[in-house]
PDB file of C-alpha atoms and ligand atoms in Angstrom:
ATOM      1  CA  MET A   1       9.809 -16.490  -3.791  1.00 95.00           C
ATOM      2  CA  ILE A   2       7.676 -13.222  -2.417  1.00 97.00           C
ATOM      3  CA  ARG A   3       9.670 -10.183  -4.462  1.00 98.00           C
ATOM      4  CA  ALA A   4       9.049  -6.939  -3.466  1.00 98.00           C
ATOM      5  CA  LEU A   5       9.206  -3.752  -6.044  1.00 98.00           C
ATOM      6  CA  VAL A   6      10.520   0.000  -3.728  1.00 98.00           C
ATOM      7  CA  ARG A   7      12.124   2.994  -5.652  1.00 98.00           C
ATOM      8  CA  GLU A   8      14.199   5.491  -4.201  1.00 98.00           C
ATOM      9  CA  VAL A   9      12.908   8.954  -2.270  1.00 98.00           C
ATOM     10  CA  PRO A  10      13.345  11.044  -4.756  1.00 98.00           C
ATOM     11  CA  ALA A  11      15.145  14.425  -4.509  1.00 98.00           C
ATOM     12  CA  THR A  12      11.622  16.238  -4.883  1.00 98.00           C
ATOM     13  CA  PHE A  13      10.466  13.951  -2.409  1.00 98.00           C
ATOM     14  CA  ALA A  14       9.528  17.421   0.290  1.00 98.00           C
ATOM     15  CA  ASP A  15       7.220  18.328  -2.810  1.00 97.00           C
ATOM     16  CA  ALA A  16       5.216  14.997  -2.459  1.00 98.00           C
ATOM     17  CA  LEU A  17       1.798  15.752  -2.173  1.00 98.00           C
ATOM     18  CA  CYS A  18       0.046  15.848   1.153  1.00 97.00           C
ATOM     19  CA  ALA A  19      -3.264  16.763   2.688  1.00 95.00           C
ATOM     20  CA  SER A  20      -2.079  19.270   4.779  1.00 94.00           C
ATOM     21  CA  SER A  21       1.144  20.691   4.946  1.00 93.00           C
ATOM     22  CA  PRO A  22       3.441  18.967   7.438  1.00 95.00           C
ATOM     23  CA  ASP A  23       4.540  21.728  10.955  1.00 94.00           C
ATOM     24  CA  VAL A  24       8.053  20.713   9.975  1.00 96.00           C
ATOM     25  CA  PRO A  25       9.703  20.319   6.304  1.00 96.00           C
ATOM     26  CA  ILE A  26      10.198  17.137   5.060  1.00 98.00           C
ATOM     27  CA  ASP A  27      13.961  15.757   5.382  1.00 98.00           C
ATOM     28  CA  VAL A  28      15.085  13.557   2.598  1.00 98.00           C
ATOM     29  CA  ALA A  29      18.044  12.560   3.538  1.00 98.00           C
ATOM     30  CA  LEU A  30      15.917  11.216   6.585  1.00 98.00           C
ATOM     31  CA  ALA A  31      12.860  10.065   4.052  1.00 98.00           C
ATOM     32  CA  ARG A  32      15.870   7.712   2.553  1.00 98.00           C
ATOM     33  CA  ALA A  33      17.717   6.271   6.293  1.00 98.00           C
ATOM     34  CA  GLN A  34      13.936   5.529   6.266  1.00 98.00           C
ATOM     35  CA  HIS A  35      13.465   4.278   3.225  1.00 98.00           C
ATOM     36  CA  ALA A  36      16.039   1.753   3.915  1.00 98.00           C
ATOM     37  CA  ALA A  37      16.004   0.835   7.048  1.00 98.00           C
ATOM     38  CA  TYR A  38      12.502  -0.506   5.410  1.00 98.00           C
ATOM     39  CA  CYS A  39      13.779  -2.169   3.048  1.00 98.00           C
ATOM     40  CA  ASP A  40      15.694  -3.647   5.137  1.00 98.00           C
ATOM     41  CA  ALA A  41      12.868  -4.886   7.532  1.00 98.00           C
ATOM     42  CA  LEU A  42      11.558  -6.696   4.452  1.00 98.00           C
ATOM     43  CA  ALA A  43      14.446  -8.029   3.385  1.00 98.00           C
ATOM     44  CA  ALA A  44      14.444  -9.958   6.971  1.00 98.00           C
ATOM     45  CA  CYS A  45      10.854 -11.284   6.256  1.00 97.00           C
ATOM     46  CA  GLY A  46      12.954 -13.381   3.795  1.00 97.00           C
ATOM     47  CA  VAL A  47      11.308 -10.857   0.637  1.00 98.00           C
ATOM     48  CA  ALA A  48      13.311 -10.550  -2.422  1.00 98.00           C
ATOM     49  CA  ILE A  49      13.432  -6.539  -3.456  1.00 98.00           C
ATOM     50  CA  GLU A  50      14.152  -4.608  -6.714  1.00 98.00           C
ATOM     51  CA  GLN A  51      14.551  -1.795  -6.512  1.00 98.00           C
ATOM     52  CA  LEU A  52      14.280   0.640  -8.945  1.00 98.00           C
ATOM     53  CA  PRO A  53      15.841   4.304  -9.287  1.00 98.00           C
ATOM     54  CA  ALA A  54      14.729   7.658  -7.988  1.00 98.00           C
ATOM     55  CA  ASP A  55      12.307   9.448 -10.164  1.00 98.00           C
ATOM     56  CA  ASP A  56      12.539  12.789  -9.564  1.00 98.00           C
ATOM     57  CA  SER A  57      10.417  14.410 -11.773  1.00 98.00           C
ATOM     58  CA  SER A  58       7.630  12.479  -9.580  1.00 98.00           C
ATOM     59  CA  PRO A  59       7.571  13.628  -6.042  1.00 98.00           C
ATOM     60  CA  ASP A  60       5.761  10.659  -5.243  1.00 98.00           C
ATOM     61  CA  SER A  61       6.808   7.790  -6.540  1.00 98.00           C
ATOM     62  CA  VAL A  62       8.329   6.118  -3.572  1.00 98.00           C
ATOM     63  CA  PHE A  63       5.099   4.926  -2.960  1.00 98.00           C
ATOM     64  CA  VAL A  64       4.583   2.585  -5.823  1.00 98.00           C
ATOM     65  CA  GLU A  65       1.425   1.016  -4.129  1.00 98.00           C
ATOM     66  CA  ASP A  66      -0.316   2.905  -6.079  1.00 98.00           C
ATOM     67  CA  THR A  67       0.839   2.065  -9.368  1.00 98.00           C
ATOM     68  CA  ALA A  68      -0.345  -1.402  -9.393  1.00 98.00           C
ATOM     69  CA  VAL A  69      -2.494  -4.290  -8.248  1.00 98.00           C
ATOM     70  CA  VAL A  70      -0.912  -7.857  -8.426  1.00 98.00           C
ATOM     71  CA  VAL A  71      -2.793 -10.955  -8.269  1.00 98.00           C
ATOM     72  CA  GLU A  72      -0.937 -14.452  -8.399  1.00 94.00           C
ATOM     73  CA  GLN A  73       0.391 -14.097 -12.176  1.00 95.00           C
ATOM     74  CA  ARG A  74      -0.981 -11.071 -13.442  1.00 98.00           C
ATOM     75  CA  ALA A  75      -0.810  -7.313 -12.326  1.00 98.00           C
ATOM     76  CA  LEU A  76      -3.006  -3.725 -13.191  1.00 98.00           C
ATOM     77  CA  ILE A  77      -0.834  -1.070 -14.025  1.00 98.00           C
ATOM     78  CA  THR A  78      -2.829   1.774 -12.440  1.00 98.00           C
ATOM     79  CA  ARG A  79      -4.378   4.924 -13.450  1.00 98.00           C
ATOM     80  CA  PRO A  80      -3.518   6.775 -10.092  1.00 98.00           C
ATOM     81  CA  GLY A  81      -6.115   9.239  -8.868  1.00 98.00           C
ATOM     82  CA  ALA A  82      -3.715  12.464  -8.562  1.00 98.00           C
ATOM     83  CA  PRO A  83      -2.589  13.343 -12.206  1.00 98.00           C
ATOM     84  CA  SER A  84       0.318  14.687 -11.370  1.00 98.00           C
ATOM     85  CA  ARG A  85       1.152  10.149 -10.148  1.00 98.00           C
ATOM     86  CA  ARG A  86       0.250   9.677 -13.776  1.00 98.00           C
ATOM     87  CA  GLY A  87       3.860   9.081 -14.914  1.00 98.00           C
ATOM     88  CA  GLU A  88       5.039   7.168 -12.307  1.00 98.00           C
ATOM     89  CA  THR A  89       3.369   3.694 -13.962  1.00 98.00           C
ATOM     90  CA  ALA A  90       5.591   3.644 -16.773  1.00 98.00           C
ATOM     91  CA  ALA A  91       8.550   2.099 -14.972  1.00 98.00           C
ATOM     92  CA  VAL A  92       6.991   0.441 -12.579  1.00 98.00           C
ATOM     93  CA  PHE A  93       4.902  -1.654 -16.231  1.00 98.00           C
ATOM     94  CA  ALA A  94       8.786  -1.774 -16.571  1.00 98.00           C
ATOM     95  CA  ALA A  95       9.993  -3.166 -14.077  1.00 98.00           C
ATOM     96  CA  LEU A  96       7.043  -5.883 -13.184  1.00 98.00           C
ATOM     97  CA  GLY A  97       7.265  -7.280 -17.141  1.00 98.00           C
ATOM     98  CA  PRO A  98       8.877  -9.633 -16.423  1.00 97.00           C
ATOM     99  CA  HIS A  99       7.190 -11.383 -14.197  1.00 97.00           C
ATOM    100  CA  VAL A 100       3.461 -11.389 -14.290  1.00 97.00           C
ATOM    101  CA  GLY A 101       0.678 -11.013 -16.915  1.00 98.00           C
ATOM    102  CA  LEU A 102       0.355  -6.992 -17.391  1.00 98.00           C
ATOM    103  CA  VAL A 103      -3.233  -5.258 -18.111  1.00 98.00           C
ATOM    104  CA  GLN A 104      -3.211  -1.400 -18.282  1.00 98.00           C
ATOM    105  CA  MET A 105      -6.167   0.815 -16.374  1.00 98.00           C
ATOM    106  CA  ASP A 106      -7.510   2.951 -19.114  1.00 98.00           C
ATOM    107  CA  GLU A 107      -9.378   6.348 -18.797  1.00 98.00           C
ATOM    108  CA  PRO A 108     -11.571   7.991 -17.429  1.00 98.00           C
ATOM    109  CA  GLY A 109     -11.146   5.116 -15.034  1.00 98.00           C
ATOM    110  CA  THR A 110      -9.077   6.021 -11.896  1.00 98.00           C
ATOM    111  CA  LEU A 111      -7.297   3.780  -9.019  1.00 98.00           C
ATOM    112  CA  ASP A 112      -4.698   3.502  -6.328  1.00 98.00           C
ATOM    113  CA  GLY A 113      -3.478   0.760  -5.319  1.00 98.00           C
ATOM    114  CA  GLY A 114      -3.863   2.337  -1.581  1.00 98.00           C
ATOM    115  CA  ASP A 115      -7.438   1.484  -2.029  1.00 98.00           C
ATOM    116  CA  VAL A 116      -7.395  -2.073  -2.941  1.00 98.00           C
ATOM    117  CA  MET A 117      -6.782  -5.141   0.219  1.00 98.00           C
ATOM    118  CA  LEU A 118      -6.067  -8.405  -1.057  1.00 98.00           C
ATOM    119  CA  VAL A 119      -7.929 -11.097   1.224  1.00 97.00           C
ATOM    120  CA  GLY A 120      -8.249 -14.781   0.129  1.00 95.00           C
ATOM    121  CA  LYS A 121     -10.415 -14.727  -3.174  1.00 96.00           C
ATOM    122  CA  THR A 122     -11.904 -11.550  -2.322  1.00 97.00           C
ATOM    123  CA  LEU A 123     -10.661  -7.584  -3.134  1.00 98.00           C
ATOM    124  CA  TYR A 124     -11.931  -5.627  -1.251  1.00 98.00           C
ATOM    125  CA  VAL A 125     -11.731  -1.772  -2.848  1.00 98.00           C
ATOM    126  CA  GLY A 126     -12.511   2.035  -1.126  1.00 98.00           C
ATOM    127  CA  ARG A 127     -14.618   4.555  -3.444  1.00 97.00           C
ATOM    128  CA  SER A 128     -12.724   6.833  -2.317  1.00 97.00           C
ATOM    129  CA  ALA A 129     -11.264  10.773  -4.189  1.00 96.00           C
ATOM    130  CA  ARG A 130      -8.771   8.450  -5.664  1.00 98.00           C
ATOM    131  CA  THR A 131     -10.542   5.614  -6.819  1.00 98.00           C
ATOM    132  CA  ASN A 132     -13.542   5.815  -8.880  1.00 98.00           C
ATOM    133  CA  ALA A 133     -16.124   3.706 -10.395  1.00 98.00           C
ATOM    134  CA  ASP A 134     -14.252   2.641 -13.720  1.00 98.00           C
ATOM    135  CA  GLY A 135     -11.861   1.988 -11.523  1.00 98.00           C
ATOM    136  CA  ILE A 136     -13.139  -0.130 -10.075  1.00 98.00           C
ATOM    137  CA  ARG A 137     -14.936  -2.040 -13.120  1.00 98.00           C
ATOM    138  CA  GLN A 138     -11.617  -2.674 -14.513  1.00 98.00           C
ATOM    139  CA  LEU A 139     -10.285  -4.091 -11.550  1.00 98.00           C
ATOM    140  CA  ALA A 140     -13.381  -6.814 -11.295  1.00 98.00           C
ATOM    141  CA  ALA A 141     -12.483  -6.863 -15.288  1.00 98.00           C
ATOM    142  CA  ALA A 142      -9.152  -7.834 -14.758  1.00 98.00           C
ATOM    143  CA  PHE A 143      -9.394 -10.677 -12.373  1.00 98.00           C
ATOM    144  CA  PRO A 144     -12.562 -12.066 -13.132  1.00 98.00           C
ATOM    145  CA  SER A 145     -11.671 -14.523 -10.947  1.00 97.00           C
ATOM    146  CA  GLN A 146     -11.892 -13.042  -7.563  1.00 98.00           C
ATOM    147  CA  ARG A 147     -15.189 -11.415  -5.834  1.00 97.00           C
ATOM    148  CA  VAL A 148     -15.028  -7.658  -5.695  1.00 98.00           C
ATOM    149  CA  GLU A 149     -16.854  -6.500  -2.560  1.00 98.00           C
ATOM    150  CA  VAL A 150     -16.958  -2.586  -2.077  1.00 98.00           C
ATOM    151  CA  LEU A 151     -16.376  -0.163   1.006  1.00 97.00           C
ATOM    152  CA  ASP A 152     -17.478   3.434   1.218  1.00 95.00           C
ATOM    153  CA  LEU A 153     -15.128   5.399   3.108  1.00 96.00           C
ATOM    154  CA  PRO A 154     -14.700   6.766   6.083  1.00 94.00           C
ATOM    155  CA  PRO A 155     -14.681  10.926   5.259  1.00 92.00           C
ATOM    156  CA  GLY A 156     -11.208  12.359   5.209  1.00 94.00           C
ATOM    157  CA  VAL A 157      -9.662   9.023   4.833  1.00 97.00           C
ATOM    158  CA  LEU A 158      -7.315   8.985   1.797  1.00 97.00           C
ATOM    159  CA  HIS A 159      -6.907   5.068   0.921  1.00 98.00           C
ATOM    160  CA  LEU A 160      -9.031   1.862   1.964  1.00 98.00           C
ATOM    161  CA  LYS A 161      -5.591   0.704   3.688  1.00 98.00           C
ATOM    162  CA  CYS A 162      -4.574   3.401   5.382  1.00 98.00           C
ATOM    163  CA  ILE A 163      -7.602   1.861   8.276  1.00 98.00           C
ATOM    164  CA  CYS A 164      -6.710  -2.366   7.613  1.00 98.00           C
ATOM    165  CA  SER A 165      -4.669  -4.334   5.604  1.00 98.00           C
ATOM    166  CA  PRO A 166      -4.219  -8.195   5.711  1.00 98.00           C
ATOM    167  CA  LEU A 167      -1.969  -9.967   7.794  1.00 98.00           C
ATOM    168  CA  GLY A 168      -2.428 -13.406   5.610  1.00 96.00           C
ATOM    169  CA  GLY A 169      -4.639 -15.821   5.844  1.00 96.00           C
ATOM    170  CA  ASP A 170      -8.284 -14.543   7.187  1.00 97.00           C
ATOM    171  CA  ALA A 171      -6.427 -12.083   9.747  1.00 98.00           C
ATOM    172  CA  VAL A 172      -6.568  -8.425   9.295  1.00 98.00           C
ATOM    173  CA  LEU A 173      -5.492  -5.366  10.675  1.00 98.00           C
ATOM    174  CA  LEU A 174      -8.777  -2.745  11.023  1.00 98.00           C
ATOM    175  CA  VAL A 175      -8.942   0.276  12.768  1.00 98.00           C
ATOM    176  CA  GLU A 176     -12.062   0.475  14.911  1.00 97.00           C
ATOM    177  CA  GLY A 177     -15.132   2.070  14.007  1.00 96.00           C
ATOM    178  CA  THR A 178     -14.382   2.454   9.942  1.00 97.00           C
ATOM    179  CA  VAL A 179     -15.412  -0.359   8.563  1.00 97.00           C
ATOM    180  CA  GLN A 180     -16.965  -3.447   8.687  1.00 95.00           C
ATOM    181  CA  LEU A 181     -15.303  -6.853   7.737  1.00 96.00           C
ATOM    182  CA  PRO A 182     -17.810  -8.995   8.593  1.00 92.00           C
ATOM    183  CA  HIS A 183     -16.635 -12.851   9.243  1.00 90.00           C
ATOM    184  CA  MET A 184     -12.851 -11.220   9.469  1.00 96.00           C
ATOM    185  CA  ASP A 185     -10.680 -12.610  11.689  1.00 97.00           C
ATOM    186  CA  VAL A 186     -10.227  -9.002  12.771  1.00 98.00           C
ATOM    187  CA  VAL A 187      -7.105  -7.214  15.449  1.00 98.00           C
ATOM    188  CA  HIS A 188      -8.445  -4.239  16.063  1.00 98.00           C
ATOM    189  CA  VAL A 189      -6.515  -1.018  16.328  1.00 98.00           C
ATOM    190  CA  THR A 190      -7.398   1.680  18.603  1.00 98.00           C
ATOM    191  CA  PRO A 191      -8.539   5.219  16.964  1.00 98.00           C
ATOM    192  CA  ALA A 192      -5.333   6.632  19.036  1.00 98.00           C
ATOM    193  CA  GLU A 193      -3.492   4.172  17.056  1.00 98.00           C
ATOM    194  CA  ALA A 194      -5.078   4.793  13.723  1.00 98.00           C
ATOM    195  CA  TYR A 195      -2.228   4.566  11.801  1.00 98.00           C
ATOM    196  CA  ALA A 196      -0.384   1.327  12.931  1.00 98.00           C
ATOM    197  CA  ALA A 197      -3.467  -0.387  10.603  1.00 98.00           C
ATOM    198  CA  ASN A 198      -1.772  -0.491   7.835  1.00 98.00           C
ATOM    199  CA  ALA A 199       1.746  -2.483   8.037  1.00 98.00           C
ATOM    200  CA  VAL A 200       3.227  -5.105   5.268  1.00 98.00           C
ATOM    201  CA  ALA A 201       1.972  -8.621   6.002  1.00 98.00           C
ATOM    202  CA  VAL A 202       4.184 -11.150   4.933  1.00 97.00           C
ATOM    203  CA  HIS A 203       4.736 -15.648   6.018  1.00 92.00           C
ATOM    204  CA  GLY A 204       4.361 -14.942   9.477  1.00 96.00           C
ATOM    205  CA  HIS A 205       5.982 -11.782  10.004  1.00 98.00           C
ATOM    206  CA  VAL A 206       4.706  -7.919  10.239  1.00 98.00           C
ATOM    207  CA  VAL A 207       6.879  -4.582   8.770  1.00 98.00           C
ATOM    208  CA  MET A 208       4.985  -2.199  11.398  1.00 98.00           C
ATOM    209  CA  ALA A 209       5.756   1.751  11.595  1.00 98.00           C
ATOM    210  CA  ASP A 210       7.386   2.087  15.791  1.00 98.00           C
ATOM    211  CA  GLY A 211       5.378   4.087  18.611  1.00 98.00           C
ATOM    212  CA  PHE A 212       2.771   1.995  18.320  1.00 98.00           C
ATOM    213  CA  PRO A 213       2.650  -0.283  22.093  1.00 98.00           C
ATOM    214  CA  ARG A 214      -0.601  -1.200  21.872  1.00 98.00           C
ATOM    215  CA  THR A 215      -1.248  -1.957  18.411  1.00 98.00           C
ATOM    216  CA  HIS A 216       2.826  -3.664  19.016  1.00 98.00           C
ATOM    217  CA  ASP A 217       1.562  -6.265  21.966  1.00 98.00           C
ATOM    218  CA  ALA A 218      -1.826  -7.479  19.837  1.00 98.00           C
ATOM    219  CA  LEU A 219       0.318  -8.343  16.911  1.00 98.00           C
ATOM    220  CA  ALA A 220       3.212  -9.928  19.236  1.00 98.00           C
ATOM    221  CA  ALA A 221      -0.059 -12.017  21.284  1.00 98.00           C
ATOM    222  CA  ARG A 222      -0.721 -13.454  17.751  1.00 97.00           C
ATOM    223  CA  GLY A 223       3.511 -14.938  17.134  1.00 97.00           C
ATOM    224  CA  LEU A 224       3.530 -12.544  15.112  1.00 98.00           C
ATOM    225  CA  VAL A 225       7.321 -11.490  14.479  1.00 98.00           C
ATOM    226  CA  LEU A 226       7.387  -8.258  13.963  1.00 98.00           C
ATOM    227  CA  HIS A 227      10.034  -5.106  12.444  1.00 98.00           C
ATOM    228  CA  PRO A 228       9.605  -1.927  13.325  1.00 98.00           C
ATOM    229  CA  VAL A 229      10.758   0.945  12.012  1.00 98.00           C
ATOM    230  CA  PRO A 230      10.527   4.401  11.608  1.00 98.00           C
ATOM    231  CA  VAL A 231       8.123   6.299   9.185  1.00 98.00           C
ATOM    232  CA  SER A 232       7.948  10.394  10.500  1.00 98.00           C
ATOM    233  CA  GLU A 233       9.420  11.416   6.410  1.00 98.00           C
ATOM    234  CA  VAL A 234       6.169   9.552   4.678  1.00 98.00           C
ATOM    235  CA  ARG A 235       3.898  10.363   7.013  1.00 98.00           C
ATOM    236  CA  LYS A 236       4.611  13.681   6.640  1.00 98.00           C
ATOM    237  CA  ALA A 237       3.578  13.163   2.830  1.00 98.00           C
ATOM    238  CA  ASP A 238       0.224  10.856   3.940  1.00 98.00           C
ATOM    239  CA  GLY A 239       2.556   7.947   2.927  1.00 98.00           C
ATOM    240  CA  SER A 240       2.865   4.478   5.148  1.00 98.00           C
ATOM    241  CA  LEU A 241       4.113   1.079   5.157  1.00 98.00           C
ATOM    242  CA  THR A 242       2.614  -0.953   2.136  1.00 98.00           C
ATOM    243  CA  CYS A 243       2.375   1.807   0.032  1.00 98.00           C
ATOM    244  CA  GLN A 244       6.241   1.472  -0.282  1.00 98.00           C
ATOM    245  CA  SER A 245       6.145  -1.681  -1.983  1.00 98.00           C
ATOM    246  CA  ILE A 246       4.411  -4.128  -4.473  1.00 98.00           C
ATOM    247  CA  VAL A 247       4.659  -7.063  -2.700  1.00 98.00           C
ATOM    248  CA  PHE A 248       3.647 -10.441  -5.042  1.00 97.00           C
ATOM    249  CA  ALA A 249       4.607 -14.090  -5.743  1.00 95.00           C
ATOM    250  CA  THR A 250       6.296 -15.366  -8.326  1.00 93.00           C
ATOM    251  CA  LEU A 251       6.593 -19.120  -9.033  1.00 83.00           C
TER     252      LEU A 251
HETATM  253  C1  CIR B   1      -0.349  10.741  -2.332  1.00 58.59           C
HETATM  254  O1  CIR B   1      -1.583  11.726  -1.678  1.00 58.59           O
HETATM  255  O2  CIR B   1      -0.538  10.079  -3.248  1.00 58.59           O
HETATM  256  C2  CIR B   1       1.187  10.009  -1.244  1.00 58.59           C
HETATM  257  N1  CIR B   1       1.144  11.595  -1.166  1.00 58.59           N
HETATM  258  C3  CIR B   1       0.033   9.353  -0.698  1.00 58.59           C
HETATM  259  C4  CIR B   1       0.476   8.192  -1.076  1.00 58.59           C
HETATM  260  C5  CIR B   1      -0.513   7.128   0.229  1.00 58.59           C
HETATM  261  N2  CIR B   1      -0.640   5.982  -0.483  1.00 58.59           N
HETATM  262  C6  CIR B   1      -1.096   4.808  -0.132  1.00 58.59           C
HETATM  263  O3  CIR B   1      -0.744   5.006   1.244  1.00 58.59           O
HETATM  264  N3  CIR B   1      -0.612   3.442  -1.222  1.00 58.59           N
END
C-alpha cells in the first residue's frame, strides 16, 4: 500500500519562512482549501492519506517532507536546517513509528527532506543552505544499501527538489540548465516553467501545479494521468508539491 503523511495548514501559516515576502500575504483559508485539493488529488492516485493535526507553534509544519526521508522500511527523522522548524519532527516521528523503523538525526547534522531525491537505488542529495556535510553523512549511514550522490545546487535554489523530482523508474522532471543527471530518462522543464519541476508521481499518476501547459503536455504525452492542483498559497511560502507529503510504501 502507498501511504502519504500530510499535516493540516496551521493558523500561523502566514508567518512561514520565505526568501522574499509575497506581494499579497498568504490567505490561510485559501491555503487550507488548496491543501484539501492536494490531499484529494493524492487520494485519487490511490494513496492512503494520514493527516496530522495542525501545529500552530510551527508555521512551516505543513511542509512535512522536510522532516523525514523514508526508504523501504526505514525512516530517517531529520534535523531541519532552519532552527525554527526543528519542533516539527516529534509528531512525524510518532506517526511514522507504527509503519517503519526509525533513525533520528543528531547535531551537528542538518538535512531537509526536500534536498533528497530517491531514484532506483540512488539517493541524490543537494548540498544546500539547509543540508550540511554531516547531514549527508548521516543520510548515507542510515541507508547503507543505497548509493548516495551529492549535487551542488545552483545559487538561490532552496532545495534539490525545487529543480527536479522523480516520475517513477529512472524518469525525472528536471529544469533545463540546472544540475546534470546523466543516465536518466529526463523530462526537461523549460526555465519559464521551473516551478513545475516539482511534482508527486505515484504509479503513473502525477500531482502537479496547475498553470504550466508545456510541462503538463510533456507529461501527458507519456501517458501519465495528471492531477493539476492550485498552489498559490504554499508557493508564497517557498513550498510546492512534494513538500506537502511524505509518500511511502508499506507491505
Ligand atoms: C521553508 O523555508 O522551510 C518553507 N517555507 C518551505 C519548505 C518547502 N519544502 C520543500 O520544498 N521540501
